[in-house]
Every structure is written in structure tokens, then in C-alpha cells.
Amino acid sequence: MTGPSEATQQAVLVAVTEMLTEVIGEDELLMVDEVTMGTSFNDDLELESIEFVALAEELTERYGDQVDFVGWIADLELDALVTMTVGQLVEFVAGCLDTPDGGER
């Protein structure tokens, strides 16, 4: 089994960056040099819980049921949530998009 394609990951990274701009605002996002796969939601972006909820809504609006973000984060331990990077989210979303059955694994 192969992971999501590089092209899919790049497209999702661009989309997630756009969603983060909507959620936290362009001024706040400018505090980070650039959003990369290694950007941390907690340490770098300092995302508040309400902003995380808004990001989940953006993901659902864009991808629908194909990406079950809420189900995915519900299975994570607290430490994994606190240290989550944009790259981990991108890989999850890209994996769902590359899976013919809509992310069911």
C-alpha cells in the first residue's frame, strides 16, 4: 500500500493553508514565515480550540464526508493532538482523497 501522492499532498497543503487563513486570519498567519508540513498547530500557529473547530468545519465544507476529521482526531491521544503538525493533517486528508472508498480503511 502506497501513501498519498506528492501532488495530492501539495494540493491539500495549499487548501489547508487557505482554510487556516479563513480561520485565524491573514494577519495571524503572517506571524509564521510560511505554513509547511512541519508547522505545529499548537507551538507555531497557537491555534485555539474554537479555531480548531472552525478548521474542522472548513474541512467538512470543502471535502464533505470523504474526510472524517472529527473521527480522526477523536482517536488521537492528547499528546498527539498537542503536537500535531500541518503535515499530519495534510497526510490524513490526502490519504482520504486517494482512497477510492472515501477514506474508510
PDB file of N, CA and C in Angstrom:
ATOM      1  N   MET A   1       0.843  -1.181   0.000  1.00  0.00           N
ATOM      2  CA  MET A   1       0.000   0.000   0.000  1.00  0.00           C
ATOM      3  C   MET A   1       0.884   1.239   0.000  1.00  0.00           C
ATOM      4  N   THR A   2       0.627   2.125  -0.929  1.00  0.00           N
ATOM      5  CA  THR A   2       1.417   3.351  -1.008  1.00  0.00           C
ATOM      6  C   THR A   2       0.649   4.488  -0.363  1.00  0.00           C
ATOM      7  N   GLY A   3       1.382   5.507   0.031  1.00  0.00           N
ATOM      8  CA  GLY A   3       0.760   6.675   0.645  1.00  0.00           C
ATOM      9  C   GLY A   3       0.196   7.601  -0.410  1.00  0.00           C
ATOM     10  N   PRO A   4      -0.352   8.716   0.046  1.00  0.00           N
ATOM     11  CA  PRO A   4      -0.907   9.681  -0.886  1.00  0.00           C
ATOM     12  C   PRO A   4       0.176  10.248  -1.797  1.00  0.00           C
ATOM     13  N   SER A   5      -0.205  10.592  -3.014  1.00  0.00           N
ATOM     14  CA  SER A   5       0.763  11.124  -3.966  1.00  0.00           C
ATOM     15  C   SER A   5       1.260  12.498  -3.518  1.00  0.00           C
ATOM     16  N   GLU A   6       2.445  12.838  -3.992  1.00  0.00           N
ATOM     17  CA  GLU A   6       3.045  14.139  -3.676  1.00  0.00           C
ATOM     18  C   GLU A   6       2.157  15.282  -4.194  1.00  0.00           C
ATOM     19  N   ALA A   7       1.599  15.097  -5.384  1.00  0.00           N
ATOM     20  CA  ALA A   7       0.732  16.129  -5.957  1.00  0.00           C
ATOM     21  C   ALA A   7      -0.510  16.337  -5.091  1.00  0.00           C
ATOM     22  N   THR A   8      -1.088  15.243  -4.606  1.00  0.00           N
ATOM     23  CA  THR A   8      -2.258  15.342  -3.739  1.00  0.00           C
ATOM     24  C   THR A   8      -1.882  16.047  -2.445  1.00  0.00           C
ATOM     25  N   GLN A   9      -0.740  15.691  -1.866  1.00  0.00           N
ATOM     26  CA  GLN A   9      -0.311  16.336  -0.626  1.00  0.00           C
ATOM     27  C   GLN A   9      -0.089  17.832  -0.834  1.00  0.00           C
ATOM     28  N   GLN A  10       0.533  18.218  -1.944  1.00  0.00           N
ATOM     29  CA  GLN A  10       0.771  19.643  -2.210  1.00  0.00           C
ATOM     30  C   GLN A  10      -0.544  20.395  -2.367  1.00  0.00           C
ATOM     31  N   ALA A  11      -1.501  19.797  -3.074  1.00  0.00           N
ATOM     32  CA  ALA A  11      -2.809  20.437  -3.266  1.00  0.00           C
ATOM     33  C   ALA A  11      -3.517  20.599  -1.930  1.00  0.00           C
ATOM     34  N   VAL A  12      -3.434  19.583  -1.074  1.00  0.00           N
ATOM     35  CA  VAL A  12      -4.078  19.649   0.239  1.00  0.00           C
ATOM     36  C   VAL A  12      -3.378  20.678   1.118  1.00  0.00           C
ATOM     37  N   LEU A  13      -2.044  20.763   1.049  1.00  0.00           N
ATOM     38  CA  LEU A  13      -1.312  21.767   1.829  1.00  0.00           C
ATOM     39  C   LEU A  13      -1.763  23.174   1.452  1.00  0.00           C
ATOM     40  N   VAL A  14      -1.933  23.420   0.173  1.00  0.00           N
ATOM     41  CA  VAL A  14      -2.423  24.726  -0.285  1.00  0.00           C
ATOM     42  C   VAL A  14      -3.833  24.971   0.256  1.00  0.00           C
ATOM     43  N   ALA A  15      -4.694  23.963   0.166  1.00  0.00           N
ATOM     44  CA  ALA A  15      -6.070  24.093   0.649  1.00  0.00           C
ATOM     45  C   ALA A  15      -6.109  24.335   2.157  1.00  0.00           C
ATOM     46  N   VAL A  16      -5.306  23.587   2.925  1.00  0.00           N
ATOM     47  CA  VAL A  16      -5.281  23.747   4.379  1.00  0.00           C
ATOM     48  C   VAL A  16      -4.768  25.143   4.741  1.00  0.00           C
ATOM     49  N   THR A  17      -3.763  25.623   4.012  1.00  0.00           N
ATOM     50  CA  THR A  17      -3.252  26.974   4.255  1.00  0.00           C
ATOM     51  C   THR A  17      -4.349  28.013   4.017  1.00  0.00           C
ATOM     52  N   GLU A  18      -5.132  27.827   2.957  1.00  0.00           N
ATOM     53  CA  GLU A  18      -6.257  28.735   2.679  1.00  0.00           C
ATOM     54  C   GLU A  18      -7.283  28.672   3.813  1.00  0.00           C
ATOM     55  N   MET A  19      -7.574  27.471   4.289  1.00  0.00           N
ATOM     56  CA  MET A  19      -8.538  27.312   5.375  1.00  0.00           C
ATOM     57  C   MET A  19      -8.028  27.975   6.652  1.00  0.00           C
ATOM     58  N   LEU A  20      -6.744  27.823   6.929  1.00  0.00           N
ATOM     59  CA  LEU A  20      -6.165  28.454   8.112  1.00  0.00           C
ATOM     60  C   LEU A  20      -6.245  29.972   8.011  1.00  0.00           C
ATOM     61  N   THR A  21      -6.083  30.513   6.813  1.00  0.00           N
ATOM     62  CA  THR A  21      -6.226  31.954   6.607  1.00  0.00           C
ATOM     63  C   THR A  21      -7.636  32.389   6.965  1.00  0.00           C
ATOM     64  N   GLU A  22      -8.630  31.589   6.556  1.00  0.00           N
ATOM     65  CA  GLU A  22     -10.027  31.884   6.891  1.00  0.00           C
ATOM     66  C   GLU A  22     -10.271  31.803   8.398  1.00  0.00           C
ATOM     67  N   VAL A  23      -9.684  30.802   9.033  1.00  0.00           N
ATOM     68  CA  VAL A  23      -9.949  30.519  10.442  1.00  0.00           C
ATOM     69  C   VAL A  23      -9.255  31.496  11.379  1.00  0.00           C
ATOM     70  N   ILE A  24      -7.962  31.732  11.166  1.00  0.00           N
ATOM     71  CA  ILE A  24      -7.226  32.563  12.119  1.00  0.00           C
ATOM     72  C   ILE A  24      -6.915  33.954  11.583  1.00  0.00           C
ATOM     73  N   GLY A  25      -7.172  34.176  10.307  1.00  0.00           N
ATOM     74  CA  GLY A  25      -6.935  35.489   9.729  1.00  0.00           C
ATOM     75  C   GLY A  25      -5.548  35.609   9.130  1.00  0.00           C
ATOM     76  N   GLU A  26      -5.468  36.410   8.103  1.00  0.00           N
ATOM     77  CA  GLU A  26      -4.212  36.571   7.375  1.00  0.00           C
ATOM     78  C   GLU A  26      -3.132  37.204   8.249  1.00  0.00           C
ATOM     79  N   ASP A  27      -3.508  38.164   9.095  1.00  0.00           N
ATOM     80  CA  ASP A  27      -2.523  38.831   9.954  1.00  0.00           C
ATOM     81  C   ASP A  27      -1.847  37.847  10.899  1.00  0.00           C
ATOM     82  N   GLU A  28      -2.642  36.961  11.505  1.00  0.00           N
ATOM     83  CA  GLU A  28      -2.077  35.963  12.416  1.00  0.00           C
ATOM     84  C   GLU A  28      -1.202  34.971  11.659  1.00  0.00           C
ATOM     85  N   LEU A  29      -1.634  34.595  10.456  1.00  0.00           N
ATOM     86  CA  LEU A  29      -0.880  33.619   9.671  1.00  0.00           C
ATOM     87  C   LEU A  29       0.451  34.207   9.219  1.00  0.00           C
ATOM     88  N   LEU A  30       0.491  35.524   9.054  1.00  0.00           N
ATOM     89  CA  LEU A  30       1.734  36.174   8.642  1.00  0.00           C
ATOM     90  C   LEU A  30       2.802  36.120   9.733  1.00  0.00           C
ATOM     91  N   MET A  31       2.384  35.840  10.965  1.00  0.00           N
ATOM     92  CA  MET A  31       3.341  35.714  12.066  1.00  0.00           C
ATOM     93  C   MET A  31       4.247  34.492  11.850  1.00  0.00           C
ATOM     94  N   VAL A  32       3.778  33.536  11.060  1.00  0.00           N
ATOM     95  CA  VAL A  32       4.558  32.352  10.698  1.00  0.00           C
ATOM     96  C   VAL A  32       5.126  32.640   9.310  1.00  0.00           C
ATOM     97  N   ASP A  33       6.418  32.393   9.126  1.00  0.00           N
ATOM     98  CA  ASP A  33       7.045  32.687   7.833  1.00  0.00           C
ATOM     99  C   ASP A  33       6.287  32.041   6.681  1.00  0.00           C
ATOM    100  N   GLU A  34       6.005  30.768   6.828  1.00  0.00           N
ATOM    101  CA  GLU A  34       5.233  30.045   5.827  1.00  0.00           C
ATOM    102  C   GLU A  34       4.687  28.784   6.479  1.00  0.00           C
ATOM    103  N   VAL A  35       3.513  28.373   6.033  1.00  0.00           N
ATOM    104  CA  VAL A  35       2.924  27.140   6.549  1.00  0.00           C
ATOM    105  C   VAL A  35       3.531  25.990   5.750  1.00  0.00           C
ATOM    106  N   THR A  36       4.168  25.071   6.488  1.00  0.00           N
ATOM    107  CA  THR A  36       4.807  23.919   5.865  1.00  0.00           C
ATOM    108  C   THR A  36       4.272  22.646   6.522  1.00  0.00           C
ATOM    109  N   MET A  37       4.746  21.517   6.043  1.00  0.00           N
ATOM    110  CA  MET A  37       4.344  20.241   6.618  1.00  0.00           C
ATOM    111  C   MET A  37       4.788  20.142   8.087  1.00  0.00           C
ATOM    112  N   GLY A  38       5.831  20.859   8.461  1.00  0.00           N
ATOM    113  CA  GLY A  38       6.334  20.805   9.825  1.00  0.00           C
ATOM    114  C   GLY A  38       5.741  21.837  10.766  1.00  0.00           C
ATOM    115  N   THR A  39       4.871  22.691  10.256  1.00  0.00           N
ATOM    116  CA  THR A  39       4.256  23.727  11.085  1.00  0.00           C
ATOM    117  C   THR A  39       3.352  23.082  12.135  1.00  0.00           C
ATOM    118  N   SER A  40       3.542  23.460  13.391  1.00  0.00           N
ATOM    119  CA  SER A  40       2.763  22.924  14.502  1.00  0.00           C
ATOM    120  C   SER A  40       1.527  23.782  14.740  1.00  0.00           C
ATOM    121  N   PHE A  41       0.390  23.115  14.919  1.00  0.00           N
ATOM    122  CA  PHE A  41      -0.841  23.854  15.217  1.00  0.00           C
ATOM    123  C   PHE A  41      -0.755  24.558  16.563  1.00  0.00           C
ATOM    124  N   ASN A  42      -0.089  23.924  17.529  1.00  0.00           N
ATOM    125  CA  ASN A  42      -0.019  24.472  18.882  1.00  0.00           C
ATOM    126  C   ASN A  42       1.118  25.484  19.026  1.00  0.00           C
ATOM    127  N   ASP A  43       2.353  25.062  18.757  1.00  0.00           N
ATOM    128  CA  ASP A  43       3.508  25.916  19.003  1.00  0.00           C
ATOM    129  C   ASP A  43       3.653  27.046  17.984  1.00  0.00           C
ATOM    130  N   ASP A  44       3.482  26.738  16.696  1.00  0.00           N
ATOM    131  CA  ASP A  44       3.708  27.739  15.657  1.00  0.00           C
ATOM    132  C   ASP A  44       2.486  28.614  15.401  1.00  0.00           C
ATOM    133  N   LEU A  45       1.333  27.983  15.240  1.00  0.00           N
ATOM    134  CA  LEU A  45       0.116  28.736  14.905  1.00  0.00           C
ATOM    135  C   LEU A  45      -0.680  29.163  16.136  1.00  0.00           C
ATOM    136  N   GLU A  46      -0.393  28.518  17.270  1.00  0.00           N
ATOM    137  CA  GLU A  46      -1.094  28.798  18.521  1.00  0.00           C
ATOM    138  C   GLU A  46      -2.614  28.758  18.332  1.00  0.00           C
ATOM    139  N   LEU A  47      -3.067  27.705  17.653  1.00  0.00           N
ATOM    140  CA  LEU A  47      -4.490  27.531  17.356  1.00  0.00           C
ATOM    141  C   LEU A  47      -5.274  27.273  18.633  1.00  0.00           C
ATOM    142  N   GLU A  48      -6.303  28.047  18.846  1.00  0.00           N
ATOM    143  CA  GLU A  48      -7.200  27.866  19.992  1.00  0.00           C
ATOM    144  C   GLU A  48      -8.185  26.750  19.653  1.00  0.00           C
ATOM    145  N   SER A  49      -8.812  26.176  20.669  1.00  0.00           N
ATOM    146  CA  SER A  49      -9.739  25.066  20.430  1.00  0.00           C
ATOM    147  C   SER A  49     -10.897  25.477  19.524  1.00  0.00           C
ATOM    148  N   ILE A  50     -11.403  26.688  19.688  1.00  0.00           N
ATOM    149  CA  ILE A  50     -12.516  27.148  18.838  1.00  0.00           C
ATOM    150  C   ILE A  50     -12.068  27.286  17.385  1.00  0.00           C
ATOM    151  N   GLU A  51     -10.801  27.646  17.183  1.00  0.00           N
ATOM    152  CA  GLU A  51     -10.268  27.747  15.827  1.00  0.00           C
ATOM    153  C   GLU A  51     -10.088  26.359  15.217  1.00  0.00           C
ATOM    154  N   PHE A  52      -9.766  25.383  16.055  1.00  0.00           N
ATOM    155  CA  PHE A  52      -9.657  24.000  15.595  1.00  0.00           C
ATOM    156  C   PHE A  52     -11.026  23.504  15.131  1.00  0.00           C
ATOM    157  N   VAL A  53     -12.061  23.874  15.866  1.00  0.00           N
ATOM    158  CA  VAL A  53     -13.432  23.518  15.487  1.00  0.00           C
ATOM    159  C   VAL A  53     -13.781  24.172  14.147  1.00  0.00           C
ATOM    160  N   ALA A  54     -13.400  25.433  13.996  1.00  0.00           N
ATOM    161  CA  ALA A  54     -13.668  26.139  12.739  1.00  0.00           C
ATOM    162  C   ALA A  54     -12.917  25.488  11.579  1.00  0.00           C
ATOM    163  N   LEU A  55     -11.697  25.016  11.836  1.00  0.00           N
ATOM    164  CA  LEU A  55     -10.933  24.313  10.804  1.00  0.00           C
ATOM    165  C   LEU A  55     -11.648  23.018  10.412  1.00  0.00           C
ATOM    166  N   ALA A  56     -12.177  22.314  11.398  1.00  0.00           N
ATOM    167  CA  ALA A  56     -12.935  21.085  11.126  1.00  0.00           C
ATOM    168  C   ALA A  56     -14.138  21.392  10.233  1.00  0.00           C
ATOM    169  N   GLU A  57     -14.815  22.503  10.507  1.00  0.00           N
ATOM    170  CA  GLU A  57     -15.958  22.908   9.688  1.00  0.00           C
ATOM    171  C   GLU A  57     -15.527  23.237   8.260  1.00  0.00           C
ATOM    172  N   GLU A  58     -14.391  23.913   8.122  1.00  0.00           N
ATOM    173  CA  GLU A  58     -13.862  24.231   6.792  1.00  0.00           C
ATOM    174  C   GLU A  58     -13.540  22.953   6.015  1.00  0.00           C
ATOM    175  N   LEU A  59     -12.925  21.987   6.699  1.00  0.00           N
ATOM    176  CA  LEU A  59     -12.592  20.714   6.054  1.00  0.00           C
ATOM    177  C   LEU A  59     -13.852  19.987   5.599  1.00  0.00           C
ATOM    178  N   THR A  60     -14.881  19.985   6.442  1.00  0.00           N
ATOM    179  CA  THR A  60     -16.139  19.326   6.096  1.00  0.00           C
ATOM    180  C   THR A  60     -16.807  20.037   4.922  1.00  0.00           C
ATOM    181  N   GLU A  61     -16.779  21.358   4.946  1.00  0.00           N
ATOM    182  CA  GLU A  61     -17.392  22.126   3.857  1.00  0.00           C
ATOM    183  C   GLU A  61     -16.699  21.840   2.530  1.00  0.00           C
ATOM    184  N   ARG A  62     -15.381  21.723   2.569  1.00  0.00           N
ATOM    185  CA  ARG A  62     -14.625  21.516   1.336  1.00  0.00           C
ATOM    186  C   ARG A  62     -14.677  20.073   0.847  1.00  0.00           C
ATOM    187  N   TYR A  63     -14.522  19.107   1.775  1.00  0.00           N
ATOM    188  CA  TYR A  63     -14.382  17.709   1.369  1.00  0.00           C
ATOM    189  C   TYR A  63     -15.579  16.829   1.706  1.00  0.00           C
ATOM    190  N   GLY A  64     -16.524  17.325   2.496  1.00  0.00           N
ATOM    191  CA  GLY A  64     -17.690  16.539   2.864  1.00  0.00           C
ATOM    192  C   GLY A  64     -17.325  15.321   3.689  1.00  0.00           C
ATOM    193  N   ASP A  65     -18.107  14.270   3.528  1.00  0.00           N
ATOM    194  CA  ASP A  65     -17.918  13.048   4.312  1.00  0.00           C
ATOM    195  C   ASP A  65     -16.676  12.262   3.915  1.00  0.00           C
ATOM    196  N   GLN A  66     -16.069  12.648   2.801  1.00  0.00           N
ATOM    197  CA  GLN A  66     -14.888  11.924   2.337  1.00  0.00           C
ATOM    198  C   GLN A  66     -13.743  12.027   3.355  1.00  0.00           C
ATOM    199  N   VAL A  67     -13.718  13.126   4.113  1.00  0.00           N
ATOM    200  CA  VAL A  67     -12.672  13.336   5.120  1.00  0.00           C
ATOM    201  C   VAL A  67     -13.343  13.458   6.486  1.00  0.00           C
ATOM    202  N   ASP A  68     -13.174  12.432   7.323  1.00  0.00           N
ATOM    203  CA  ASP A  68     -13.775  12.430   8.660  1.00  0.00           C
ATOM    204  C   ASP A  68     -12.761  12.955   9.679  1.00  0.00           C
ATOM    205  N   PHE A  69     -12.536  14.268   9.658  1.00  0.00           N
ATOM    206  CA  PHE A  69     -11.568  14.908  10.534  1.00  0.00           C
ATOM    207  C   PHE A  69     -11.917  14.690  12.000  1.00  0.00           C
ATOM    208  N   VAL A  70     -13.183  14.876  12.342  1.00  0.00           N
ATOM    209  CA  VAL A  70     -13.615  14.728  13.736  1.00  0.00           C
ATOM    210  C   VAL A  70     -13.374  13.304  14.225  1.00  0.00           C
ATOM    211  N   GLY A  71     -13.707  12.323  13.410  1.00  0.00           N
ATOM    212  CA  GLY A  71     -13.464  10.932  13.773  1.00  0.00           C
ATOM    213  C   GLY A  71     -11.984  10.635  13.937  1.00  0.00           C
ATOM    214  N   TRP A  72     -11.174  11.238  13.073  1.00  0.00           N
ATOM    215  CA  TRP A  72      -9.727  11.022  13.120  1.00  0.00           C
ATOM    216  C   TRP A  72      -9.132  11.596  14.409  1.00  0.00           C
ATOM    217  N   ILE A  73      -9.463  12.848  14.725  1.00  0.00           N
ATOM    218  CA  ILE A  73      -8.865  13.438  15.929  1.00  0.00           C
ATOM    219  C   ILE A  73      -9.438  12.822  17.207  1.00  0.00           C
ATOM    220  N   ALA A  74     -10.651  12.281  17.130  1.00  0.00           N
ATOM    221  CA  ALA A  74     -11.243  11.633  18.306  1.00  0.00           C
ATOM    222  C   ALA A  74     -10.433  10.414  18.731  1.00  0.00           C
ATOM    223  N   ASP A  75      -9.749   9.793  17.765  1.00  0.00           N
ATOM    224  CA  ASP A  75      -8.949   8.600  18.060  1.00  0.00           C
ATOM    225  C   ASP A  75      -7.535   8.925  18.533  1.00  0.00           C
ATOM    226  N   LEU A  76      -7.157  10.199  18.517  1.00  0.00           N
ATOM    227  CA  LEU A  76      -5.797  10.585  18.902  1.00  0.00           C
ATOM    228  C   LEU A  76      -5.687  10.811  20.405  1.00  0.00           C
ATOM    229  N   GLU A  77      -4.527  10.496  20.928  1.00  0.00           N
ATOM    230  CA  GLU A  77      -4.221  10.785  22.334  1.00  0.00           C
ATOM    231  C   GLU A  77      -3.991  12.287  22.479  1.00  0.00           C
ATOM    232  N   LEU A  78      -4.130  12.795  23.697  1.00  0.00           N
ATOM    233  CA  LEU A  78      -3.948  14.219  23.954  1.00  0.00           C
ATOM    234  C   LEU A  78      -2.571  14.704  23.504  1.00  0.00           C
ATOM    235  N   ASP A  79      -1.528  13.943  23.791  1.00  0.00           N
ATOM    236  CA  ASP A  79      -0.176  14.330  23.380  1.00  0.00           C
ATOM    237  C   ASP A  79      -0.074  14.481  21.864  1.00  0.00           C
ATOM    238  N   ALA A  80      -0.717  13.585  21.129  1.00  0.00           N
ATOM    239  CA  ALA A  80      -0.691  13.645  19.670  1.00  0.00           C
ATOM    240  C   ALA A  80      -1.432  14.878  19.161  1.00  0.00           C
ATOM    241  N   LEU A  81      -2.507  15.239  19.830  1.00  0.00           N
ATOM    242  CA  LEU A  81      -3.242  16.451  19.454  1.00  0.00           C
ATOM    243  C   LEU A  81      -2.410  17.696  19.693  1.00  0.00           C
ATOM    244  N   VAL A  82      -1.755  17.752  20.830  1.00  0.00           N
ATOM    245  CA  VAL A  82      -0.968  18.932  21.203  1.00  0.00           C
ATOM    246  C   VAL A  82       0.222  19.120  20.265  1.00  0.00           C
ATOM    247  N   THR A  83       0.795  18.028  19.792  1.00  0.00           N
ATOM    248  CA  THR A  83       1.982  18.119  18.939  1.00  0.00           C
ATOM    249  C   THR A  83       1.673  17.986  17.448  1.00  0.00           C
ATOM    250  N   MET A  84       0.392  17.968  17.073  1.00  0.00           N
ATOM    251  CA  MET A  84       0.008  17.766  15.680  1.00  0.00           C
ATOM    252  C   MET A  84       0.577  18.850  14.770  1.00  0.00           C
ATOM    253  N   THR A  85       1.045  18.408  13.615  1.00  0.00           N
ATOM    254  CA  THR A  85       1.564  19.341  12.612  1.00  0.00           C
ATOM    255  C   THR A  85       0.607  19.427  11.428  1.00  0.00           C
ATOM    256  N   VAL A  86       0.809  20.462  10.656  1.00  0.00           N
ATOM    257  CA  VAL A  86       0.034  20.621   9.422  1.00  0.00           C
ATOM    258  C   VAL A  86       0.270  19.413   8.523  1.00  0.00           C
ATOM    259  N   GLY A  87       1.491  18.917   8.510  1.00  0.00           N
ATOM    260  CA  GLY A  87       1.820  17.759   7.673  1.00  0.00           C
ATOM    261  C   GLY A  87       1.017  16.522   8.025  1.00  0.00           C
ATOM    262  N   GLN A  88       0.801  16.295   9.308  1.00  0.00           N
ATOM    263  CA  GLN A  88      -0.007  15.141   9.715  1.00  0.00           C
ATOM    264  C   GLN A  88      -1.442  15.286   9.213  1.00  0.00           C
ATOM    265  N   LEU A  89      -1.983  16.486   9.312  1.00  0.00           N
ATOM    266  CA  LEU A  89      -3.338  16.727   8.805  1.00  0.00           C
ATOM    267  C   LEU A  89      -3.368  16.554   7.289  1.00  0.00           C
ATOM    268  N   VAL A  90      -2.373  17.115   6.607  1.00  0.00           N
ATOM    269  CA  VAL A  90      -2.307  17.012   5.148  1.00  0.00           C
ATOM    270  C   VAL A  90      -2.241  15.547   4.722  1.00  0.00           C
ATOM    271  N   GLU A  91      -1.395  14.761   5.386  1.00  0.00           N
ATOM    272  CA  GLU A  91      -1.272  13.344   5.037  1.00  0.00           C
ATOM    273  C   GLU A  91      -2.587  12.599   5.268  1.00  0.00           C
ATOM    274  N   PHE A  92      -3.285  12.936   6.361  1.00  0.00           N
ATOM    275  CA  PHE A  92      -4.573  12.300   6.625  1.00  0.00           C
ATOM    276  C   PHE A  92      -5.577  12.641   5.521  1.00  0.00           C
ATOM    277  N   VAL A  93      -5.713  13.926   5.212  1.00  0.00           N
ATOM    278  CA  VAL A  93      -6.684  14.361   4.194  1.00  0.00           C
ATOM    279  C   VAL A  93      -6.315  13.778   2.831  1.00  0.00           C
ATOM    280  N   ALA A  94      -5.046  13.873   2.454  1.00  0.00           N
ATOM    281  CA  ALA A  94      -4.609  13.343   1.162  1.00  0.00           C
ATOM    282  C   ALA A  94      -4.855  11.841   1.077  1.00  0.00           C
ATOM    283  N   GLY A  95      -4.637  11.132   2.178  1.00  0.00           N
ATOM    284  CA  GLY A  95      -4.901   9.696   2.206  1.00  0.00           C
ATOM    285  C   GLY A  95      -6.376   9.391   1.985  1.00  0.00           C
ATOM    286  N   CYS A  96      -7.242  10.200   2.575  1.00  0.00           N
ATOM    287  CA  CYS A  96      -8.685  10.020   2.371  1.00  0.00           C
ATOM    288  C   CYS A  96      -9.062  10.278   0.919  1.00  0.00           C
ATOM    289  N   LEU A  97      -8.460  11.294   0.322  1.00  0.00           N
ATOM    290  CA  LEU A  97      -8.782  11.648  -1.064  1.00  0.00           C
ATOM    291  C   LEU A  97      -8.251  10.621  -2.047  1.00  0.00           C
ATOM    292  N   ASP A  98      -7.138   9.976  -1.701  1.00  0.00           N
ATOM    293  CA  ASP A  98      -6.544   8.956  -2.585  1.00  0.00           C
ATOM    294  C   ASP A  98      -7.175   7.587  -2.404  1.00  0.00           C
ATOM    295  N   THR A  99      -8.085   7.451  -1.414  1.00  0.00           N
ATOM    296  CA  THR A  99      -8.722   6.168  -1.149  1.00  0.00           C
ATOM    297  C   THR A  99     -10.064   6.128  -1.881  1.00  0.00           C
ATOM    298  N   PRO A 100     -10.262   5.160  -2.770  1.00  0.00           N
ATOM    299  CA  PRO A 100     -11.484   5.114  -3.585  1.00  0.00           C
ATOM    300  C   PRO A 100     -12.778   5.054  -2.766  1.00  0.00           C
ATOM    301  N   ASP A 101     -12.737   4.481  -1.570  1.00  0.00           N
ATOM    302  CA  ASP A 101     -13.968   4.349  -0.797  1.00  0.00           C
ATOM    303  C   ASP A 101     -14.184   5.518   0.161  1.00  0.00           C
ATOM    304  N   GLY A 102     -13.505   6.636  -0.102  1.00  0.00           N
ATOM    305  CA  GLY A 102     -13.765   7.842   0.685  1.00  0.00           C
ATOM    306  C   GLY A 102     -13.117   7.860   2.044  1.00  0.00           C
ATOM    307  N   GLY A 103     -12.019   7.137   2.216  1.00  0.00           N
ATOM    308  CA  GLY A 103     -11.287   7.223   3.467  1.00  0.00           C
ATOM    309  C   GLY A 103     -11.539   6.089   4.428  1.00  0.00           C
ATOM    310  N   GLU A 104     -12.476   5.203   4.139  1.00  0.00           N
ATOM    311  CA  GLU A 104     -12.710   4.063   5.025  1.00  0.00           C
ATOM    312  C   GLU A 104     -11.555   3.101   4.897  1.00  0.00           C
ATOM    313  N   ARG A 105     -10.867   2.849   5.993  1.00  0.00           N
ATOM    314  CA  ARG A 105      -9.714   1.939   5.953  1.00  0.00           C
ATOM    315  C   ARG A 105      -9.912   0.816   6.914  1.00  0.00           C
TER     316      ARG A 105
END
